[in-house]
PDB file of N, CA, C and O in Angstrom:
ATOM      1  N   THR D   1       2.121 -29.322   9.649  1.00  0.00           N
ATOM      2  CA  THR D   1       1.381 -28.368   9.262  1.00  0.00           C
ATOM      3  C   THR D   1       0.975 -27.298   8.514  1.00  0.00           C
ATOM      4  O   THR D   1       2.418 -26.489   8.925  1.00  0.00           O
ATOM      5  N   ALA D   2       0.857 -26.448   7.494  1.00  0.00           N
ATOM      6  CA  ALA D   2       0.817 -25.353   7.158  1.00  0.00           C
ATOM      7  C   ALA D   2       0.536 -24.394   8.307  1.00  0.00           C
ATOM      8  O   ALA D   2      -0.772 -24.280   8.883  1.00  0.00           O
ATOM      9  N   SER D   3       1.465 -23.476   7.982  1.00  0.00           N
ATOM     10  CA  SER D   3       1.328 -21.939   8.778  1.00  0.00           C
ATOM     11  C   SER D   3       0.485 -20.699   7.641  1.00  0.00           C
ATOM     12  O   SER D   3       1.252 -20.661   7.255  1.00  0.00           O
ATOM     13  N   HIS D   4       0.011 -19.740   8.425  1.00  0.00           N
ATOM     14  CA  HIS D   4      -0.633 -18.880   7.568  1.00  0.00           C
ATOM     15  C   HIS D   4       0.078 -17.827   7.887  1.00  0.00           C
ATOM     16  O   HIS D   4      -0.503 -16.344   7.717  1.00  0.00           O
ATOM     17  N   ALA D   5       0.820 -17.921   9.352  1.00  0.00           N
ATOM     18  CA  ALA D   5       1.359 -16.416   9.930  1.00  0.00           C
ATOM     19  C   ALA D   5       1.891 -15.775   9.029  1.00  0.00           C
ATOM     20  O   ALA D   5       3.075 -16.484   8.283  1.00  0.00           O
ATOM     21  N   PRO D   6       1.439 -14.222   9.107  1.00  0.00           N
ATOM     22  CA  PRO D   6       2.719 -13.532   8.264  1.00  0.00           C
ATOM     23  C   PRO D   6       4.206 -13.582   8.348  1.00  0.00           C
ATOM     24  O   PRO D   6       4.301 -14.016   9.743  1.00  0.00           O
ATOM     25  N   GLU D   7       4.521 -13.262   7.699  1.00  0.00           N
ATOM     26  CA  GLU D   7       5.703 -13.044   7.920  1.00  0.00           C
ATOM     27  C   GLU D   7       6.974 -12.058   7.369  1.00  0.00           C
ATOM     28  O   GLU D   7       6.265 -11.700   6.076  1.00  0.00           O
ATOM     29  N   PRO D   8       7.470 -11.273   8.222  1.00  0.00           N
ATOM     30  CA  PRO D   8       8.077  -9.942   7.455  1.00  0.00           C
ATOM     31  C   PRO D   8       8.486  -9.802   6.081  1.00  0.00           C
ATOM     32  O   PRO D   8       9.976 -11.173   5.793  1.00  0.00           O
ATOM     33  N   VAL D   9       8.987  -8.780   5.446  1.00  0.00           N
ATOM     34  CA  VAL D   9       9.192  -9.280   4.198  1.00  0.00           C
ATOM     35  C   VAL D   9       9.700  -7.967   3.832  1.00  0.00           C
ATOM     36  O   VAL D   9       9.546  -7.003   4.171  1.00  0.00           O
ATOM     37  N   GLU D  10      11.111  -7.509   3.359  1.00  0.00           N
ATOM     38  CA  GLU D  10      11.700  -6.380   3.044  1.00  0.00           C
ATOM     39  C   GLU D  10      11.229  -6.277   1.354  1.00  0.00           C
ATOM     40  O   GLU D  10      11.762  -6.389   0.551  1.00  0.00           O
ATOM     41  N   LEU D  11      10.947  -4.541   1.811  1.00  0.00           N
ATOM     42  CA  LEU D  11      10.730  -4.053   0.343  1.00  0.00           C
ATOM     43  C   LEU D  11      11.527  -3.528  -0.245  1.00  0.00           C
ATOM     44  O   LEU D  11      11.599  -1.921  -0.057  1.00  0.00           O
ATOM     45  N   SER D  12      12.208  -3.285  -1.207  1.00  0.00           N
ATOM     46  CA  SER D  12      13.826  -2.820  -1.357  1.00  0.00           C
ATOM     47  C   SER D  12      12.863  -1.483  -1.996  1.00  0.00           C
ATOM     48  O   SER D  12      13.766  -0.893  -2.431  1.00  0.00           O
ATOM     49  N   THR D  13      12.041  -1.499  -2.919  1.00  0.00           N
ATOM     50  CA  THR D  13      11.532  -0.859  -3.664  1.00  0.00           C
ATOM     51  C   THR D  13      10.575   0.916  -3.038  1.00  0.00           C
ATOM     52  O   THR D  13      10.536   1.204  -3.270  1.00  0.00           O
ATOM     53  N   LEU D  14      10.604   0.680  -1.611  1.00  0.00           N
ATOM     54  CA  LEU D  14       9.991   1.443  -1.124  1.00  0.00           C
ATOM     55  C   LEU D  14      10.836   1.917   0.027  1.00  0.00           C
ATOM     56  O   LEU D  14      11.954   1.680   0.837  1.00  0.00           O
ATOM     57  N   PRO D  15      10.527   3.258  -0.620  1.00  0.00           N
ATOM     58  CA  PRO D  15      11.542   4.016   0.605  1.00  0.00           C
ATOM     59  C   PRO D  15      11.470   3.965   1.689  1.00  0.00           C
ATOM     60  O   PRO D  15      10.307   3.778   2.006  1.00  0.00           O
ATOM     61  N   PRO D  16      11.997   4.836   2.753  1.00  0.00           N
ATOM     62  CA  PRO D  16      12.036   4.571   4.415  1.00  0.00           C
ATOM     63  C   PRO D  16       9.839   5.833   3.978  1.00  0.00           C
ATOM     64  O   PRO D  16       9.908   6.800   3.783  1.00  0.00           O
ATOM     65  N   ALA D  17       9.452   4.637   5.461  1.00  0.00           N
ATOM     66  CA  ALA D  17       8.018   4.984   5.113  1.00  0.00           C
ATOM     67  C   ALA D  17       7.888   5.763   6.663  1.00  0.00           C
ATOM     68  O   ALA D  17       8.386   5.746   7.549  1.00  0.00           O
ATOM     69  N   ARG D  18       7.171   6.423   6.732  1.00  0.00           N
ATOM     70  CA  ARG D  18       6.313   7.363   8.202  1.00  0.00           C
ATOM     71  C   ARG D  18       4.987   6.730   8.671  1.00  0.00           C
ATOM     72  O   ARG D  18       5.170   6.882   9.319  1.00  0.00           O
ATOM     73  N   SER D  19       4.448   6.221   8.044  1.00  0.00           N
ATOM     74  CA  SER D  19       3.090   5.276   7.844  1.00  0.00           C
ATOM     75  C   SER D  19       2.811   4.521   6.949  1.00  0.00           C
ATOM     76  O   SER D  19       3.541   4.457   5.575  1.00  0.00           O
ATOM     77  N   ILE D  20       2.809   3.253   7.393  1.00  0.00           N
ATOM     78  CA  ILE D  20       2.381   2.557   7.331  1.00  0.00           C
ATOM     79  C   ILE D  20       0.803   1.321   7.302  1.00  0.00           C
ATOM     80  O   ILE D  20       0.642   1.507   8.678  1.00  0.00           O
ATOM     81  N   CYS D  21      -0.326   0.803   6.819  1.00  0.00           N
ATOM     82  CA  CYS D  21      -1.054   0.672   7.159  1.00  0.00           C
ATOM     83  C   CYS D  21      -1.292  -0.672   6.275  1.00  0.00           C
ATOM     84  O   CYS D  21      -1.434  -1.114   5.310  1.00  0.00           O
ATOM     85  N   SER D  22      -1.853  -1.615   6.814  1.00  0.00           N
ATOM     86  CA  SER D  22      -2.367  -2.717   5.772  1.00  0.00           C
ATOM     87  C   SER D  22      -3.954  -3.666   5.537  1.00  0.00           C
ATOM     88  O   SER D  22      -4.337  -3.114   6.978  1.00  0.00           O
ATOM     89  N   GLY D  23      -4.961  -4.027   4.944  1.00  0.00           N
ATOM     90  CA  GLY D  23      -5.513  -4.989   5.139  1.00  0.00           C
ATOM     91  C   GLY D  23      -5.404  -6.251   4.760  1.00  0.00           C
ATOM     92  O   GLY D  23      -4.321  -6.789   5.704  1.00  0.00           O
ATOM     93  N   SER D  24      -6.555  -7.381   4.780  1.00  0.00           N
ATOM     94  CA  SER D  24      -6.485  -8.016   4.542  1.00  0.00           C
ATOM     95  C   SER D  24      -5.750  -8.497   3.671  1.00  0.00           C
ATOM     96  O   SER D  24      -5.036 -10.104   3.578  1.00  0.00           O
ATOM     97  N   ASN D  25      -5.084  -8.234   2.538  1.00  0.00           N
ATOM     98  CA  ASN D  25      -4.264  -8.461   1.204  1.00  0.00           C
ATOM     99  C   ASN D  25      -4.071  -7.889   0.481  1.00  0.00           C
ATOM    100  O   ASN D  25      -3.776  -7.346  -0.622  1.00  0.00           O
ATOM    101  N   HIS D  26      -3.774  -6.119   0.716  1.00  0.00           N
ATOM    102  CA  HIS D  26      -3.316  -4.875   0.420  1.00  0.00           C
ATOM    103  C   HIS D  26      -2.226  -3.796   1.109  1.00  0.00           C
ATOM    104  O   HIS D  26      -2.779  -3.930   2.410  1.00  0.00           O
ATOM    105  N   ALA D  27      -1.711  -3.666   0.729  1.00  0.00           N
ATOM    106  CA  ALA D  27      -1.126  -2.500   2.033  1.00  0.00           C
ATOM    107  C   ALA D  27      -0.961  -1.196   1.742  1.00  0.00           C
ATOM    108  O   ALA D  27      -0.939  -0.743   0.042  1.00  0.00           O
ATOM    109  N   LEU D  28      -1.051   0.513   1.984  1.00  0.00           N
ATOM    110  CA  LEU D  28      -0.524   1.802   1.996  1.00  0.00           C
ATOM    111  C   LEU D  28       0.612   2.167   2.466  1.00  0.00           C
ATOM    112  O   LEU D  28       0.512   1.657   3.838  1.00  0.00           O
ATOM    113  N   ALA D  29       1.646   2.533   2.483  1.00  0.00           N
ATOM    114  CA  ALA D  29       2.421   3.363   2.666  1.00  0.00           C
ATOM    115  C   ALA D  29       2.528   4.663   2.399  1.00  0.00           C
ATOM    116  O   ALA D  29       2.737   4.931   1.271  1.00  0.00           O
ATOM    117  N   VAL D  30       3.015   5.794   3.062  1.00  0.00           N
ATOM    118  CA  VAL D  30       3.333   7.175   3.256  1.00  0.00           C
ATOM    119  C   VAL D  30       5.401   7.107   3.365  1.00  0.00           C
ATOM    120  O   VAL D  30       5.196   6.332   4.352  1.00  0.00           O
ATOM    121  N   SER D  31       5.647   7.558   2.121  1.00  0.00           N
ATOM    122  CA  SER D  31       7.354   7.858   2.189  1.00  0.00           C
ATOM    123  C   SER D  31       7.684   8.613   3.254  1.00  0.00           C
ATOM    124  O   SER D  31       6.706   9.811   3.707  1.00  0.00           O
ATOM    125  N   GLU D  32       9.105   9.020   3.729  1.00  0.00           N
ATOM    126  CA  GLU D  32       8.680   9.974   4.709  1.00  0.00           C
ATOM    127  C   GLU D  32       9.495  11.666   3.778  1.00  0.00           C
ATOM    128  O   GLU D  32       8.821  12.322   3.867  1.00  0.00           O
ATOM    129  N   SER D  33       8.933  11.463   2.173  1.00  0.00           N
ATOM    130  CA  SER D  33       8.886  12.581   1.600  1.00  0.00           C
ATOM    131  C   SER D  33       7.709  12.635   0.920  1.00  0.00           C
ATOM    132  O   SER D  33       7.337  13.481   0.225  1.00  0.00           O
ATOM    133  N   GLY D  34       6.668  12.213   1.520  1.00  0.00           N
ATOM    134  CA  GLY D  34       4.774  12.194   1.398  1.00  0.00           C
ATOM    135  C   GLY D  34       4.216  11.569   0.449  1.00  0.00           C
ATOM    136  O   GLY D  34       3.108  11.829  -0.396  1.00  0.00           O
ATOM    137  N   LYS D  35       5.088  11.196  -0.667  1.00  0.00           N
ATOM    138  CA  LYS D  35       4.308   9.835  -1.675  1.00  0.00           C
ATOM    139  C   LYS D  35       3.795   8.713  -1.070  1.00  0.00           C
ATOM    140  O   LYS D  35       3.862   8.160  -0.225  1.00  0.00           O
ATOM    141  N   LEU D  36       2.183   8.341  -1.577  1.00  0.00           N
ATOM    142  CA  LEU D  36       1.475   7.383  -1.318  1.00  0.00           C
ATOM    143  C   LEU D  36       1.710   5.995  -2.012  1.00  0.00           C
ATOM    144  O   LEU D  36       2.014   6.584  -3.683  1.00  0.00           O
ATOM    145  N   TYR D  37       2.309   5.545  -1.883  1.00  0.00           N
ATOM    146  CA  TYR D  37       2.227   4.057  -2.520  1.00  0.00           C
ATOM    147  C   TYR D  37       1.172   2.668  -1.564  1.00  0.00           C
ATOM    148  O   TYR D  37       0.891   2.635  -1.179  1.00  0.00           O
ATOM    149  N   THR D  38       0.939   1.915  -2.829  1.00  0.00           N
ATOM    150  CA  THR D  38       0.114   0.824  -2.621  1.00  0.00           C
ATOM    151  C   THR D  38       0.803  -0.187  -3.294  1.00  0.00           C
ATOM    152  O   THR D  38       1.156  -0.402  -3.979  1.00  0.00           O
ATOM    153  N   TRP D  39       0.285  -1.537  -2.471  1.00  0.00           N
ATOM    154  CA  TRP D  39       0.747  -2.877  -3.352  1.00  0.00           C
ATOM    155  C   TRP D  39      -0.565  -4.075  -2.522  1.00  0.00           C
ATOM    156  O   TRP D  39      -0.898  -3.798  -1.426  1.00  0.00           O
ATOM    157  N   GLY D  40      -0.892  -4.972  -3.441  1.00  0.00           N
ATOM    158  CA  GLY D  40      -1.487  -6.349  -2.869  1.00  0.00           C
ATOM    159  C   GLY D  40      -2.051  -6.927  -3.883  1.00  0.00           C
ATOM    160  O   GLY D  40      -2.001  -6.945  -5.216  1.00  0.00           O
ATOM    161  N   CYS D  41      -3.161  -6.911  -3.210  1.00  0.00           N
ATOM    162  CA  CYS D  41      -4.125  -7.275  -4.423  1.00  0.00           C
ATOM    163  C   CYS D  41      -5.206  -6.380  -5.014  1.00  0.00           C
ATOM    164  O   CYS D  41      -5.488  -5.749  -3.928  1.00  0.00           O
ATOM    165  N   GLY D  42      -5.162  -5.932  -6.122  1.00  0.00           N
ATOM    166  CA  GLY D  42      -6.036  -5.261  -6.851  1.00  0.00           C
ATOM    167  C   GLY D  42      -7.440  -5.687  -7.144  1.00  0.00           C
ATOM    168  O   GLY D  42      -8.268  -4.454  -7.845  1.00  0.00           O
ATOM    169  N   GLU D  43      -8.248  -6.549  -6.452  1.00  0.00           N
ATOM    170  CA  GLU D  43      -9.489  -7.275  -6.689  1.00  0.00           C
ATOM    171  C   GLU D  43     -10.102  -5.877  -6.595  1.00  0.00           C
ATOM    172  O   GLU D  43     -10.337  -5.114  -5.029  1.00  0.00           O
ATOM    173  N   ARG D  44     -10.857  -5.459  -7.693  1.00  0.00           N
ATOM    174  CA  ARG D  44     -12.556  -4.333  -7.631  1.00  0.00           C
ATOM    175  C   ARG D  44     -11.630  -2.866  -7.269  1.00  0.00           C
ATOM    176  O   ARG D  44     -11.989  -2.203  -6.697  1.00  0.00           O
ATOM    177  N   GLY D  45     -10.311  -3.056  -7.600  1.00  0.00           N
ATOM    178  CA  GLY D  45      -9.702  -1.330  -7.752  1.00  0.00           C
ATOM    179  C   GLY D  45      -9.027  -1.108  -6.996  1.00  0.00           C
ATOM    180  O   GLY D  45      -8.876   0.224  -6.606  1.00  0.00           O
ATOM    181  N   THR D  46      -9.392  -1.816  -5.862  1.00  0.00           N
ATOM    182  CA  THR D  46      -8.872  -1.472  -4.172  1.00  0.00           C
ATOM    183  C   THR D  46      -7.395  -0.713  -4.032  1.00  0.00           C
ATOM    184  O   THR D  46      -7.025  -0.282  -3.173  1.00  0.00           O
ATOM    185  N   LEU D  47      -6.645  -1.358  -5.195  1.00  0.00           N
ATOM    186  CA  LEU D  47      -5.109  -0.272  -5.044  1.00  0.00           C
ATOM    187  C   LEU D  47      -5.201   1.230  -5.800  1.00  0.00           C
ATOM    188  O   LEU D  47      -4.007   1.883  -4.882  1.00  0.00           O
ATOM    189  N   GLY D  48      -6.225   1.409  -6.052  1.00  0.00           N
ATOM    190  CA  GLY D  48      -6.048   2.724  -6.769  1.00  0.00           C
ATOM    191  C   GLY D  48      -5.424   2.449  -8.254  1.00  0.00           C
ATOM    192  O   GLY D  48      -5.681   4.099  -8.111  1.00  0.00           O
ATOM    193  N   LEU D  49      -5.185   1.772  -8.643  1.00  0.00           N
ATOM    194  CA  LEU D  49      -4.479   2.130  -9.849  1.00  0.00           C
ATOM    195  C   LEU D  49      -5.033   2.309 -11.015  1.00  0.00           C
ATOM    196  O   LEU D  49      -3.969   2.571 -12.675  1.00  0.00           O
ATOM    197  N   GLY D  50      -6.305   2.134 -11.326  1.00  0.00           N
ATOM    198  CA  GLY D  50      -7.120   2.081 -12.253  1.00  0.00           C
ATOM    199  C   GLY D  50      -7.026   0.587 -13.136  1.00  0.00           C
ATOM    200  O   GLY D  50      -8.030   0.629 -14.046  1.00  0.00           O
ATOM    201  N   ASP D  51      -7.160  -0.418 -12.191  1.00  0.00           N
ATOM    202  CA  ASP D  51      -7.283  -1.460 -13.033  1.00  0.00           C
ATOM    203  C   ASP D  51      -7.673  -2.377 -11.294  1.00  0.00           C
ATOM    204  O   ASP D  51      -7.620  -2.368 -10.197  1.00  0.00           O
ATOM    205  N   ASN D  52      -7.416  -3.574 -11.872  1.00  0.00           N
ATOM    206  CA  ASN D  52      -7.492  -4.904 -10.377  1.00  0.00           C
ATOM    207  C   ASN D  52      -6.186  -5.766 -10.545  1.00  0.00           C
ATOM    208  O   ASN D  52      -6.520  -6.891 -10.294  1.00  0.00           O
ATOM    209  N   ALA D  53      -5.547  -5.530 -11.227  1.00  0.00           N
ATOM    210  CA  ALA D  53      -4.711  -5.673 -11.088  1.00  0.00           C
ATOM    211  C   ALA D  53      -3.799  -6.300  -9.640  1.00  0.00           C
ATOM    212  O   ALA D  53      -3.384  -5.099  -8.689  1.00  0.00           O
ATOM    213  N   ASN D  54      -3.020  -7.685  -9.611  1.00  0.00           N
ATOM    214  CA  ASN D  54      -2.409  -7.659  -8.094  1.00  0.00           C
ATOM    215  C   ASN D  54      -0.722  -7.144  -8.514  1.00  0.00           C
ATOM    216  O   ASN D  54      -0.253  -6.978  -9.685  1.00  0.00           O
ATOM    217  N   ARG D  55      -0.704  -6.270  -7.774  1.00  0.00           N
ATOM    218  CA  ARG D  55       1.007  -6.070  -7.323  1.00  0.00           C
ATOM    219  C   ARG D  55       1.698  -6.212  -6.417  1.00  0.00           C
ATOM    220  O   ARG D  55       1.508  -6.321  -5.281  1.00  0.00           O
ATOM    221  N   THR D  56       3.039  -7.059  -6.309  1.00  0.00           N
ATOM    222  CA  THR D  56       3.792  -7.827  -5.677  1.00  0.00           C
ATOM    223  C   THR D  56       4.480  -6.598  -4.746  1.00  0.00           C
ATOM    224  O   THR D  56       5.618  -6.772  -3.414  1.00  0.00           O
ATOM    225  N   LEU D  57       4.605  -5.449  -5.615  1.00  0.00           N
ATOM    226  CA  LEU D  57       6.596  -4.515  -5.085  1.00  0.00           C
ATOM    227  C   LEU D  57       4.723  -3.401  -5.138  1.00  0.00           C
ATOM    228  O   LEU D  57       4.090  -2.883  -5.564  1.00  0.00           O
ATOM    229  N   PRO D  58       5.584  -2.283  -4.524  1.00  0.00           N
ATOM    230  CA  PRO D  58       4.483  -0.844  -3.957  1.00  0.00           C
ATOM    231  C   PRO D  58       5.342  -0.611  -5.177  1.00  0.00           C
ATOM    232  O   PRO D  58       5.743  -0.304  -5.576  1.00  0.00           O
ATOM    233  N   MET D  59       3.334   0.440  -5.284  1.00  0.00           N
ATOM    234  CA  MET D  59       3.484   1.074  -6.766  1.00  0.00           C
ATOM    235  C   MET D  59       3.261   2.645  -6.337  1.00  0.00           C
ATOM    236  O   MET D  59       2.709   2.437  -5.410  1.00  0.00           O
ATOM    237  N   LEU D  60       3.968   3.417  -6.614  1.00  0.00           N
ATOM    238  CA  LEU D  60       3.752   5.196  -6.935  1.00  0.00           C
ATOM    239  C   LEU D  60       2.123   5.224  -6.800  1.00  0.00           C
ATOM    240  O   LEU D  60       1.954   5.417  -8.202  1.00  0.00           O
ATOM    241  N   LEU D  61       1.189   5.895  -6.485  1.00  0.00           N
ATOM    242  CA  LEU D  61      -0.431   6.377  -6.281  1.00  0.00           C
ATOM    243  C   LEU D  61       0.100   8.116  -6.352  1.00  0.00           C
ATOM    244  O   LEU D  61      -0.282   8.874  -7.535  1.00  0.00           O
ATOM    245  N   GLY D  62       0.750   9.126  -6.179  1.00  0.00           N
ATOM    246  CA  GLY D  62       1.389   9.977  -6.298  1.00  0.00           C
ATOM    247  C   GLY D  62       1.447  11.185  -4.632  1.00  0.00           C
ATOM    248  O   GLY D  62       1.867  10.307  -3.823  1.00  0.00           O
ATOM    249  N   ASP D  63       1.787  11.983  -4.699  1.00  0.00           N
ATOM    250  CA  ASP D  63       2.109  12.874  -3.676  1.00  0.00           C
ATOM    251  C   ASP D  63       0.865  12.682  -2.715  1.00  0.00           C
ATOM    252  O   ASP D  63      -0.041  13.042  -2.645  1.00  0.00           O
ATOM    253  N   TYR D  64       0.910  12.257  -1.676  1.00  0.00           N
ATOM    254  CA  TYR D  64      -0.060  12.541  -0.026  1.00  0.00           C
ATOM    255  C   TYR D  64      -0.719  13.458   0.099  1.00  0.00           C
ATOM    256  O   TYR D  64      -1.977  12.764  -0.193  1.00  0.00           O
ATOM    257  N   LYS D  65      -0.443  14.493   0.222  1.00  0.00           N
ATOM    258  CA  LYS D  65      -1.466  15.635   0.196  1.00  0.00           C
ATOM    259  C   LYS D  65      -2.188  15.839  -0.653  1.00  0.00           C
ATOM    260  O   LYS D  65      -3.603  16.474  -1.215  1.00  0.00           O
ATOM    261  N   GLN D  66      -1.046  16.229  -2.102  1.00  0.00           N
ATOM    262  CA  GLN D  66      -1.726  16.922  -3.395  1.00  0.00           C
ATOM    263  C   GLN D  66      -3.408  15.921  -4.124  1.00  0.00           C
ATOM    264  O   GLN D  66      -4.300  16.276  -4.666  1.00  0.00           O
ATOM    265  N   LEU D  67      -3.256  13.985  -3.547  1.00  0.00           N
ATOM    266  CA  LEU D  67      -4.317  13.069  -3.734  1.00  0.00           C
ATOM    267  C   LEU D  67      -5.677  13.701  -2.750  1.00  0.00           C
ATOM    268  O   LEU D  67      -6.037  12.822  -2.795  1.00  0.00           O
ATOM    269  N   GLY D  68      -5.614  14.613  -1.780  1.00  0.00           N
ATOM    270  CA  GLY D  68      -6.538  14.521  -0.767  1.00  0.00           C
ATOM    271  C   GLY D  68      -6.567  13.797  -0.204  1.00  0.00           C
ATOM    272  O   GLY D  68      -7.475  13.997   1.327  1.00  0.00           O
ATOM    273  N   VAL D  69      -5.611  12.816   0.607  1.00  0.00           N
ATOM    274  CA  VAL D  69      -5.374  12.003   1.746  1.00  0.00           C
ATOM    275  C   VAL D  69      -5.452  12.618   3.432  1.00  0.00           C
ATOM    276  O   VAL D  69      -4.641  13.687   3.220  1.00  0.00           O
ATOM    277  N   ARG D  70      -6.023  12.661   3.938  1.00  0.00           N
ATOM    278  CA  ARG D  70      -5.512  12.718   5.165  1.00  0.00           C
ATOM    279  C   ARG D  70      -4.830  11.550   6.262  1.00  0.00           C
ATOM    280  O   ARG D  70      -4.699  11.921   7.265  1.00  0.00           O
ATOM    281  N   LYS D  71      -5.666  10.340   6.021  1.00  0.00           N
ATOM    282  CA  LYS D  71      -5.469   9.568   6.882  1.00  0.00           C
ATOM    283  C   LYS D  71      -5.588   8.102   6.195  1.00  0.00           C
ATOM    284  O   LYS D  71      -6.188   7.584   5.441  1.00  0.00           O
ATOM    285  N   LEU D  72      -4.162   7.196   6.505  1.00  0.00           N
ATOM    286  CA  LEU D  72      -4.488   5.728   5.525  1.00  0.00           C
ATOM    287  C   LEU D  72      -5.392   4.857   6.493  1.00  0.00           C
ATOM    288  O   LEU D  72      -5.325   5.131   8.111  1.00  0.00           O
ATOM    289  N   ALA D  73      -6.062   3.960   6.117  1.00  0.00           N
ATOM    290  CA  ALA D  73      -6.895   2.331   6.952  1.00  0.00           C
ATOM    291  C   ALA D  73      -7.138   2.148   5.531  1.00  0.00           C
ATOM    292  O   ALA D  73      -7.695   2.072   4.382  1.00  0.00           O
ATOM    293  N   CYS D  74      -6.597   0.922   5.853  1.00  0.00           N
ATOM    294  CA  CYS D  74      -7.305  -0.203   5.170  1.00  0.00           C
ATOM    295  C   CYS D  74      -7.903  -1.254   5.906  1.00  0.00           C
ATOM    296  O   CYS D  74      -7.820  -1.707   6.639  1.00  0.00           O
ATOM    297  N   GLY D  75      -8.744  -2.174   5.323  1.00  0.00           N
ATOM    298  CA  GLY D  75      -9.693  -3.328   5.470  1.00  0.00           C
ATOM    299  C   GLY D  75     -10.028  -4.085   4.894  1.00  0.00           C
ATOM    300  O   GLY D  75      -9.167  -4.080   4.072  1.00  0.00           O
ATOM    301  N   CYS D  76     -11.289  -5.142   5.086  1.00  0.00           N
ATOM    302  CA  CYS D  76     -11.015  -6.477   4.256  1.00  0.00           C
ATOM    303  C   CYS D  76     -11.745  -5.931   2.939  1.00  0.00           C
ATOM    304  O   CYS D  76     -12.802  -5.537   2.517  1.00  0.00           O
ATOM    305  N   GLY D  77     -10.786  -5.612   1.851  1.00  0.00           N
ATOM    306  CA  GLY D  77     -11.125  -5.033  -0.050  1.00  0.00           C
ATOM    307  C   GLY D  77     -11.283  -3.552  -0.078  1.00  0.00           C
ATOM    308  O   GLY D  77     -11.662  -3.482  -0.922  1.00  0.00           O
ATOM    309  N   VAL D  78     -11.225  -3.103   0.860  1.00  0.00           N
ATOM    310  CA  VAL D  78     -11.081  -1.707   0.931  1.00  0.00           C
ATOM    311  C   VAL D  78      -9.889  -1.097   1.240  1.00  0.00           C
ATOM    312  O   VAL D  78      -9.374  -1.463   2.415  1.00  0.00           O
ATOM    313  N   SER D  79      -9.792   0.974   0.829  1.00  0.00           N
ATOM    314  CA  SER D  79      -9.223   1.075   1.727  1.00  0.00           C
ATOM    315  C   SER D  79      -9.080   2.992   1.555  1.00  0.00           C
ATOM    316  O   SER D  79     -10.428   3.685   1.039  1.00  0.00           O
TER     317      SER D  79
END
């Protein structure tokens, strides 16, 4: 039978993270240096990259504090 249980995957393009959160189909991470990364399903602009494309690898959004982010939170299709 098919299993839909998540499996850990090493993301070699993501620097060491101090915070990570995940929604049903996307994730956010803040690196130890304060950079914000996003990846996963980009439907409806969920990733904040200005398009609807999916990303399989973490993409840099910018500096966590300069973007005005206070806390990471992900849900079903929202960040």
